[in-house]
CSV table of C-alpha atoms in Angstrom, one decimal:
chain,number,residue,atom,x,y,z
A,1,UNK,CA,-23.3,11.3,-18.7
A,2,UNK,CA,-24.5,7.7,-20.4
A,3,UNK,CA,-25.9,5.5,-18.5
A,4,UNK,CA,-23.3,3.3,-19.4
A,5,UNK,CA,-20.6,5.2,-18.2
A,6,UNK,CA,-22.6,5.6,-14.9
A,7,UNK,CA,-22.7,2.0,-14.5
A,8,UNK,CA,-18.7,2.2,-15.0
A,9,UNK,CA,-18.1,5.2,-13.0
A,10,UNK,CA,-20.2,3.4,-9.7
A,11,UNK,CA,-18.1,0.6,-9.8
A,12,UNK,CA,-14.8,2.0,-10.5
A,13,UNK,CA,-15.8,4.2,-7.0
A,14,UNK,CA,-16.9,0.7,-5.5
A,15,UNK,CA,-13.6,-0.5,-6.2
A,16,UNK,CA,-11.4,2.0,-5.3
A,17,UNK,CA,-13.1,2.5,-2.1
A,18,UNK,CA,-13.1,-1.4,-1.2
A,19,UNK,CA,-9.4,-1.8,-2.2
A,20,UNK,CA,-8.8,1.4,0.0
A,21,UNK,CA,-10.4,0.0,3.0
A,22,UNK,CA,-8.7,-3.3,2.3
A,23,UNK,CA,-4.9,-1.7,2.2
A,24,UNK,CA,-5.7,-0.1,5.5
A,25,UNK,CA,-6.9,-3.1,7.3
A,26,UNK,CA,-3.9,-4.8,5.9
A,27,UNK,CA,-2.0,-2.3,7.0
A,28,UNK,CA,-3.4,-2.4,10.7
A,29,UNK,CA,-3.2,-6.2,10.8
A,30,UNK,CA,0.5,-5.6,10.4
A,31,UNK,CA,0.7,-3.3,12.9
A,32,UNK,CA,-1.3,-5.1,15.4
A,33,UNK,CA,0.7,-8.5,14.9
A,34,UNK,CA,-2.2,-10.2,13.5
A,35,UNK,CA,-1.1,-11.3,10.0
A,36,UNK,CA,0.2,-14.7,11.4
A,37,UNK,CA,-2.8,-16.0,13.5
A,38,UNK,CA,-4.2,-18.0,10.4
A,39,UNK,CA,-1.7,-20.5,9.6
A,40,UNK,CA,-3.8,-22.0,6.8
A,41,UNK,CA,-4.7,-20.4,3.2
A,42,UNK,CA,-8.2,-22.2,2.6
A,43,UNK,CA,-10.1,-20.5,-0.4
A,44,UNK,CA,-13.6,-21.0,0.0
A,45,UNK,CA,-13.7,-22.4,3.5
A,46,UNK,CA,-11.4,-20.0,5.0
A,47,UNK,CA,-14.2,-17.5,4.5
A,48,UNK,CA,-16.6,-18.9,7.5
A,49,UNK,CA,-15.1,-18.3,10.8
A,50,UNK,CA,-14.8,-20.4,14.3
A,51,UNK,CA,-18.2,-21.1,15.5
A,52,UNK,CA,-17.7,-23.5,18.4
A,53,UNK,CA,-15.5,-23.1,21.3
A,54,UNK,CA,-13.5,-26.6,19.8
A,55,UNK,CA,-13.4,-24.6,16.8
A,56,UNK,CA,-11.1,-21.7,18.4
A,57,UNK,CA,-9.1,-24.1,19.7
A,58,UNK,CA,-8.3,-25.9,17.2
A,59,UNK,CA,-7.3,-22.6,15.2
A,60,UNK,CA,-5.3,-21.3,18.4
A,61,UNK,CA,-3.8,-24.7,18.0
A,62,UNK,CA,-2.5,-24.2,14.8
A,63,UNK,CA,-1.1,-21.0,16.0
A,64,UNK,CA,0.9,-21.9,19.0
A,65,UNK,CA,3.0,-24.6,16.4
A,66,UNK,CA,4.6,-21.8,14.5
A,67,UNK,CA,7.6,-19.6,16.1
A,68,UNK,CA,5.6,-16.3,16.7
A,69,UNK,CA,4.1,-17.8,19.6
A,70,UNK,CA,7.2,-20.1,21.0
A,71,UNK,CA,9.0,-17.2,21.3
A,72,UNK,CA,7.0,-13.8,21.5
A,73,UNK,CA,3.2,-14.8,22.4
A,74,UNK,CA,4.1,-18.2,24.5
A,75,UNK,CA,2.0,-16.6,27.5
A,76,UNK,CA,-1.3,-15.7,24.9
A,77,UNK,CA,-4.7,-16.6,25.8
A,78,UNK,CA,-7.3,-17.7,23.8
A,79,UNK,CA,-9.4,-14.1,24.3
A,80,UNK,CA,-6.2,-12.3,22.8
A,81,UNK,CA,-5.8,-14.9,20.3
A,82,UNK,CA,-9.4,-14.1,19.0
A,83,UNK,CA,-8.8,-10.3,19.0
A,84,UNK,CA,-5.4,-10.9,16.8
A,85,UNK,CA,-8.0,-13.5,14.3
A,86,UNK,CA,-10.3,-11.3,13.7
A,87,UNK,CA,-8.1,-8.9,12.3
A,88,UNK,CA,-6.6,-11.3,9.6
A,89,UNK,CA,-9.6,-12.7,8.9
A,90,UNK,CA,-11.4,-9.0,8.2
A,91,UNK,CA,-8.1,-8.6,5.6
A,92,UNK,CA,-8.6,-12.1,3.6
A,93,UNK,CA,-12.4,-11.7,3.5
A,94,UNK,CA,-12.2,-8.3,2.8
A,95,UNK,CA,-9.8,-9.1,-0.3
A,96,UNK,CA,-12.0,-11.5,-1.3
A,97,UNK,CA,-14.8,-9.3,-1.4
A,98,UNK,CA,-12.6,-6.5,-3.2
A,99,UNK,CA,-12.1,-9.5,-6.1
A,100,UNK,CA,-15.7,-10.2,-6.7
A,101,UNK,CA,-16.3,-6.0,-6.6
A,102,UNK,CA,-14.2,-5.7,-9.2
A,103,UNK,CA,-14.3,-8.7,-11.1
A,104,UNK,CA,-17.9,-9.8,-11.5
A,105,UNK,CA,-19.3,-6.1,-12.9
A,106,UNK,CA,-16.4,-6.4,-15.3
A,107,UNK,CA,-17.3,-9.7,-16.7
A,108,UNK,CA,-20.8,-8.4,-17.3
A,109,UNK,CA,-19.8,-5.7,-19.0
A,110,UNK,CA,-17.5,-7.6,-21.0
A,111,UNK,CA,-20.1,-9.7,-21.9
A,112,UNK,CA,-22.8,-6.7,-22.9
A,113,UNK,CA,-20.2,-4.6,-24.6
A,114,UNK,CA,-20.7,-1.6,-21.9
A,115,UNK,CA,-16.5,-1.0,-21.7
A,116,UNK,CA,-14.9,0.7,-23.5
A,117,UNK,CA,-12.4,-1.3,-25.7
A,118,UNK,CA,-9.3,0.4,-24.8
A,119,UNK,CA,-9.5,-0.4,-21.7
A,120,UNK,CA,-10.6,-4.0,-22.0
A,121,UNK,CA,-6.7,-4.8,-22.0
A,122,UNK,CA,-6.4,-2.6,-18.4
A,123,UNK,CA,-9.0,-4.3,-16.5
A,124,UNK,CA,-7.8,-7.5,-17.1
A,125,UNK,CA,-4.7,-7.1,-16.5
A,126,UNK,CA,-6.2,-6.0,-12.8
A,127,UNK,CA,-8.2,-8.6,-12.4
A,128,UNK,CA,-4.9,-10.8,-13.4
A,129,UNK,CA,-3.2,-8.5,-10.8
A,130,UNK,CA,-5.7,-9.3,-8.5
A,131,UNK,CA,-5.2,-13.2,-8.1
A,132,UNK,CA,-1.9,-13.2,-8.4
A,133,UNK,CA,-1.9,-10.4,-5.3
A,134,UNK,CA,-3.7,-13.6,-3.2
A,135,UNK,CA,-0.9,-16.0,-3.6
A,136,UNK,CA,1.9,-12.7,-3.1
A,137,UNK,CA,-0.3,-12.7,0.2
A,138,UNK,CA,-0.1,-16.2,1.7
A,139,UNK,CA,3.8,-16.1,0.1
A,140,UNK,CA,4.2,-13.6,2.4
A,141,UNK,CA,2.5,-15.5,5.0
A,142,UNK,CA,4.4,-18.6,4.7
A,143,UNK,CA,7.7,-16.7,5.8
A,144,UNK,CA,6.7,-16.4,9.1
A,145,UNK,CA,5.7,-20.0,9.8
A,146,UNK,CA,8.5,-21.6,10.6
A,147,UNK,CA,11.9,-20.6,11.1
A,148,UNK,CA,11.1,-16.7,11.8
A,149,UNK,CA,8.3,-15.1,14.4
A,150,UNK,CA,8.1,-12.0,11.4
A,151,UNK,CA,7.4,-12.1,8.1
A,152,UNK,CA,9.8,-11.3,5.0
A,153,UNK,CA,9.7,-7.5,5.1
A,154,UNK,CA,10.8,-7.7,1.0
A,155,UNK,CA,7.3,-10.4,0.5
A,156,UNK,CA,5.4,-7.5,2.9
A,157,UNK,CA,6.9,-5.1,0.7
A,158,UNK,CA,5.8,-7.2,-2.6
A,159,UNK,CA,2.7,-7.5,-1.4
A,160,UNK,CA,1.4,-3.7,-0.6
A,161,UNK,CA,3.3,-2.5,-3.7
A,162,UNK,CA,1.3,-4.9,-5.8
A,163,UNK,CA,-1.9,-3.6,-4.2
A,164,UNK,CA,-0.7,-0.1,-4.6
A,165,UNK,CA,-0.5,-0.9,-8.1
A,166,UNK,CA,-3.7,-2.5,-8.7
A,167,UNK,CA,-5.5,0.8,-6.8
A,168,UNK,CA,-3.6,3.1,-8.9
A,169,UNK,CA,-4.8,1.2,-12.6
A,170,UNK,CA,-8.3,1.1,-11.1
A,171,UNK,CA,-8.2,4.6,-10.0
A,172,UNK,CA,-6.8,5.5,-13.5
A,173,UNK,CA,-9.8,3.9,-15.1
A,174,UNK,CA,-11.8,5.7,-12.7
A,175,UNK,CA,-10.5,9.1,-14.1
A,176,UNK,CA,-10.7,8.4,-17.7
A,177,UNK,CA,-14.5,7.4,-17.0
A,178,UNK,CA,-16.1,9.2,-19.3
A,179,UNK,CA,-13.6,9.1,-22.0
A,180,UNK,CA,-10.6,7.1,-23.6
A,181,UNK,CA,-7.4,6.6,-21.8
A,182,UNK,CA,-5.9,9.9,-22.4
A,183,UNK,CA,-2.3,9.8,-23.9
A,184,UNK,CA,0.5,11.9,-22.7
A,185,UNK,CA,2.1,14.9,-23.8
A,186,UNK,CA,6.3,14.9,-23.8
A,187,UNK,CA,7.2,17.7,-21.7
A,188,UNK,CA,8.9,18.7,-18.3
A,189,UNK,CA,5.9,18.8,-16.1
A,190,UNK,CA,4.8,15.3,-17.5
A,191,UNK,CA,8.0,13.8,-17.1
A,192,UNK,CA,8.5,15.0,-13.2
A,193,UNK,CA,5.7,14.0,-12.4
A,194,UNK,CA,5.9,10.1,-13.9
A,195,UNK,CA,9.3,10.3,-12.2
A,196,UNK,CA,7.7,11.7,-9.0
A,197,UNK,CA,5.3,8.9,-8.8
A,198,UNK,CA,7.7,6.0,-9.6
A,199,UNK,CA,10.2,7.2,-6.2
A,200,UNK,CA,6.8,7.2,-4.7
A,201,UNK,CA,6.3,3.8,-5.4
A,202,UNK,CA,10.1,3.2,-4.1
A,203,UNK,CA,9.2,5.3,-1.1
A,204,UNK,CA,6.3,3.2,0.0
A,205,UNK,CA,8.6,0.0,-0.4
A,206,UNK,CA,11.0,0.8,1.9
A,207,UNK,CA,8.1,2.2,3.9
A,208,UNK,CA,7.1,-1.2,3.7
A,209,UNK,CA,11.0,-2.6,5.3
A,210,UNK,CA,10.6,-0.3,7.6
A,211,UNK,CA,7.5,-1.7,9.1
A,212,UNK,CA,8.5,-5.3,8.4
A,213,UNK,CA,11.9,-4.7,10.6
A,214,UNK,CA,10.2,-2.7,13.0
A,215,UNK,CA,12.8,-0.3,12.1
A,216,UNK,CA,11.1,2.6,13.5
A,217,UNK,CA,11.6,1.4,16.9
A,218,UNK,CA,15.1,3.0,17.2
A,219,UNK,CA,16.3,6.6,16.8
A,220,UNK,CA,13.0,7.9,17.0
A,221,UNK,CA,14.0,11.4,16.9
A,222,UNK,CA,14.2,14.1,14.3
A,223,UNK,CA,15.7,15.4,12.2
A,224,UNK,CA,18.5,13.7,13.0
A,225,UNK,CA,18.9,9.6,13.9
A,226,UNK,CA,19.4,10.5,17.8
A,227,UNK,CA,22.5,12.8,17.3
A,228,UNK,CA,23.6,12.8,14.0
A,229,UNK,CA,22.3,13.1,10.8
A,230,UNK,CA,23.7,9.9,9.4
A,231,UNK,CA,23.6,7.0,12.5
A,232,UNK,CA,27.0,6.0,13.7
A,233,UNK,CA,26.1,2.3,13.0
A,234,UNK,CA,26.1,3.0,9.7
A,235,UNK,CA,29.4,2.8,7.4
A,236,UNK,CA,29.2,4.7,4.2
A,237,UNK,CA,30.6,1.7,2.1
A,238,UNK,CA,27.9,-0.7,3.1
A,239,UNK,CA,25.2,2.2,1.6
A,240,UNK,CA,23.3,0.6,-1.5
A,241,UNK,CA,24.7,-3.1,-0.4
A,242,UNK,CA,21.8,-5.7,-0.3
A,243,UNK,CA,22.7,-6.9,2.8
A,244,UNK,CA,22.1,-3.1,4.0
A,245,UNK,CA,18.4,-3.6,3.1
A,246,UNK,CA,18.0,-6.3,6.3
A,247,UNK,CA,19.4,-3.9,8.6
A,248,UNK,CA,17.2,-1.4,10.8
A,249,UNK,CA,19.4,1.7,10.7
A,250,UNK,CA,20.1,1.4,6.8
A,251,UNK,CA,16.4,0.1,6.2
A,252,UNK,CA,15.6,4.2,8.2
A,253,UNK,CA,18.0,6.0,6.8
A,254,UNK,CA,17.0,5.3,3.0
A,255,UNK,CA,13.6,5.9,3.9
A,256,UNK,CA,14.0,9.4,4.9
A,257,UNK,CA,16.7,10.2,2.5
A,258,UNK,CA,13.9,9.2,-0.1
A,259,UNK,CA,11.4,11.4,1.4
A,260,UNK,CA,13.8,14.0,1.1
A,261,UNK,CA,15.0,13.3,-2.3
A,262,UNK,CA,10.8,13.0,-3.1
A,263,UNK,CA,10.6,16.4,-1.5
A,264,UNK,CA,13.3,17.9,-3.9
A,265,UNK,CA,11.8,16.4,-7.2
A,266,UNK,CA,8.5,18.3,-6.8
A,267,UNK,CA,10.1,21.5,-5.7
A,268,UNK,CA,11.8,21.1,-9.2
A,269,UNK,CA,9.1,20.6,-10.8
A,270,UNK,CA,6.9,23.1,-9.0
A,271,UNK,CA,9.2,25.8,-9.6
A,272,UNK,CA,9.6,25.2,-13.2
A,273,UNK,CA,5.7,25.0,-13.9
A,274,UNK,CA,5.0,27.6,-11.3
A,275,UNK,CA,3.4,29.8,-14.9
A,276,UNK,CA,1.1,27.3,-15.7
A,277,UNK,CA,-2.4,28.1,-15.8
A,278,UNK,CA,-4.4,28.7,-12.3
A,279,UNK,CA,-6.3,25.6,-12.7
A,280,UNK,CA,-3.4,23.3,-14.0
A,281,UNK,CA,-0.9,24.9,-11.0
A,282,UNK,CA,-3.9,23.6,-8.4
A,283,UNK,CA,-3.5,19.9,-9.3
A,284,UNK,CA,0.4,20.6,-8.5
A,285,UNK,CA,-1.1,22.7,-5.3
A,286,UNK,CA,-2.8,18.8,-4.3
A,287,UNK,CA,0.5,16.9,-4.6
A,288,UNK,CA,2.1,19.9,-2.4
A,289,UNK,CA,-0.7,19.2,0.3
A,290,UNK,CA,0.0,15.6,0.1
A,291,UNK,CA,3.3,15.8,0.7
A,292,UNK,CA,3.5,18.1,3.6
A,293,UNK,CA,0.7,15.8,5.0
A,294,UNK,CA,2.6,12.9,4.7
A,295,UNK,CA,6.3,14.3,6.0
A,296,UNK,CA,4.3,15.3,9.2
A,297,UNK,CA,2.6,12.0,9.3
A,298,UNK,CA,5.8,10.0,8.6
A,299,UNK,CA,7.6,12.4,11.7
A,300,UNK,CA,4.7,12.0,14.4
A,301,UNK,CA,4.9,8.3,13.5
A,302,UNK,CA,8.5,7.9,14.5
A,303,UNK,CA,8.6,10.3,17.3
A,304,UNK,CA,5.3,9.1,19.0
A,305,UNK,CA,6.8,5.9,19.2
A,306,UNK,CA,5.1,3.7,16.3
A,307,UNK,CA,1.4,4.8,17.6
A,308,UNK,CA,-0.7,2.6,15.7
A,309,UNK,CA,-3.2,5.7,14.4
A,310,UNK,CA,-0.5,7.5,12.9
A,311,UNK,CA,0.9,4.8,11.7
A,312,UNK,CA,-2.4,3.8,10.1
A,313,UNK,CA,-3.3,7.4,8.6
A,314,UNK,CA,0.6,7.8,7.3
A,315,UNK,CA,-0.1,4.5,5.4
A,316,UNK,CA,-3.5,6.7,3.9
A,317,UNK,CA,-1.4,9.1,3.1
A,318,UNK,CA,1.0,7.5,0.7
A,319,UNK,CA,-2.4,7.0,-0.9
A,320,UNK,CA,-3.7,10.2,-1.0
A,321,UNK,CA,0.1,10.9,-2.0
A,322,UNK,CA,-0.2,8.0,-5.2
A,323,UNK,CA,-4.1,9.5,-6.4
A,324,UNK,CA,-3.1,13.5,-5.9
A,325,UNK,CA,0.1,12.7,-8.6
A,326,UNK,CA,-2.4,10.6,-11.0
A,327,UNK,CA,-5.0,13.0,-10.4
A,328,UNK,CA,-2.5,15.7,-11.6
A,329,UNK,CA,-1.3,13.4,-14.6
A,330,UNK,CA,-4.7,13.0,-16.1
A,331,UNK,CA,-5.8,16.7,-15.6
A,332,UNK,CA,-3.1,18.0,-17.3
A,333,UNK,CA,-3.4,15.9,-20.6
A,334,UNK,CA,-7.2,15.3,-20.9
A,335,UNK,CA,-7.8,18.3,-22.5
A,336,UNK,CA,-5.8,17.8,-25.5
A,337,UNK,CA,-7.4,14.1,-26.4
């Protein structure tokens, strides 16, 4: 390999793994109820943390004016308020981090000419993603501060989607490394599989409501939504409404209709690619792995009762699930570029 493409190849890794790292502290700072403990959106100061004991108090000051804390945390002490902190603050200095990975080594290699031109247009469009991804971030954050003690679950769901995207685009630069961004053949198998990763994308949103509603906190059984497959509560001609996306039954019922419906598309395609070559029918053999390991995920989740481990590794598993369809995308047309 050139050195230049080495140079390429370490930080595409770098920042894949760093974006990675940041969706899943995001993803725990949600779950642990930490995302609203930092009222304030402060760019460069925001990044050095409460060093005096007047400090902390002034930031649990903050925090005890919005309605998270009137009505849910009114009994918090400052030692809990610190462990909730520390988690949001990890996720905004961790993004910011994730930026200057990305960002900085590109410039330079803008400047010196060491990427290739095609993919020029890519990378900035990430690193446009990127900043746009911090104010979808305190957007999200500014839903929660005053009339609700939650944030939007459709700005939570903009905002992972968005850094969903911006992983996959880096991780597709990452694969095309050492060449030019391969173009697609027409066929089935190509087509599935584009169509498998966009529900995927769906998936994760309502994934996303899900968490935002704390919809997994009822009918935590399955297969069925405590004794039926299709909860009482919900009335066949509200399916598909809006208003059906704010409610927690709906909000669990699409989401594992979808997994279902994900479930079908690659049997489809599977079956009708099922003669393709050892080595091609192994990439489609990843995304089969993925899956199953993400159904069982998504089950223990629910039935456990929201345990905050499962919870975490069935968020890593929608990205496993996102890179094992890419993966299977770029290994099945690179050879003919």
């Amino acid at each position: 390999m050139l050195k230049q493409n080495k140079v390429e190849l370490y930080w595409l890794i770098l920042s894949c793994c760093s974006l990675v790292i940041l969706i899943i502290v995001g993803g725990l700072t949600r779950l642990t109820d930490s995302g609203l403990s930092i009222t304030n959106w402060q760019i460069f100061s925001g990044i050095i943390p409460p060093l005096s004991n007047n400090e902390w108090i002034k930031y649990f000051n903050l925090y005890k004016q919005i309605p998270e804390f009137k009505q849910l945390n009114f009994d918090m002490s400052l030692g809990q308020f610190k462990i909730i902190f520390w988690w949001e603050y990890a996720h905004r200095i961790l993004a910011r981090l994730t930026v200057v990975i990305f960002f900085i080594p590109f410039i330079i290699l803008l400047i010196k000419k060491k990427i290739n031109k095609k993919k020029i247009l890519l990378s900035f469009i990430v690193s446009t993603l990127f900043f746009i991804q911090g104010f979808f971030g305190w957007y999200m954050v500014k839903s929660g501060l005053i009339n609700n003690v939650d944030v939007s679950h459709f700005r939570l769901s903009l905002h992972l989607i968005t850094a969903l995207i911006i992983y996959s685009l880096i991780f597709w630069l990452l694969l095309n490394c050492e060449n030019d961004l391969i173009k697609f053949r027409f066929n089935l198998v190509n087509y599935g599989l584009i169509i498998l990763l966009f529900m995927s994308y769906v998936q994760i949103i309502f994934g996303a409501f899900v968490s935002g509603l704390d919809a997994g906190l009822i009918y935590q059984t399955w297969p069925l939504m405590n004794e039926n497959f299709i909860a009482e509560e919900i009335q066949i001609k509200f399916i598909a409404s809006y208003s059906s996306l704010s409610e927690h039954a709906y909000v669990q019922f699409y989401h594992r209709m979808l997994a279902y419906f994900l479930i079908l598309i690659f049997l489809y395609i599977y079956i009708k690619n099922i003669n393709l070559k050892a080595l091609n029918i192994l990439y489609l053999n990843i995304i089969l792995i993925a899956i199953i390991f993400q159904v069982i995920l998504g089950i223990l989740t629910l039935v456990s009762g929201l345990n905050i481990i499962l919870a975490s590794l069935h968020q890593i598993g929608s990205i496993l699930l996102i890179s094992s369809i890419l993966l299977a995308l770029y290994k099945l047309n690179v050879k003919i570029n």
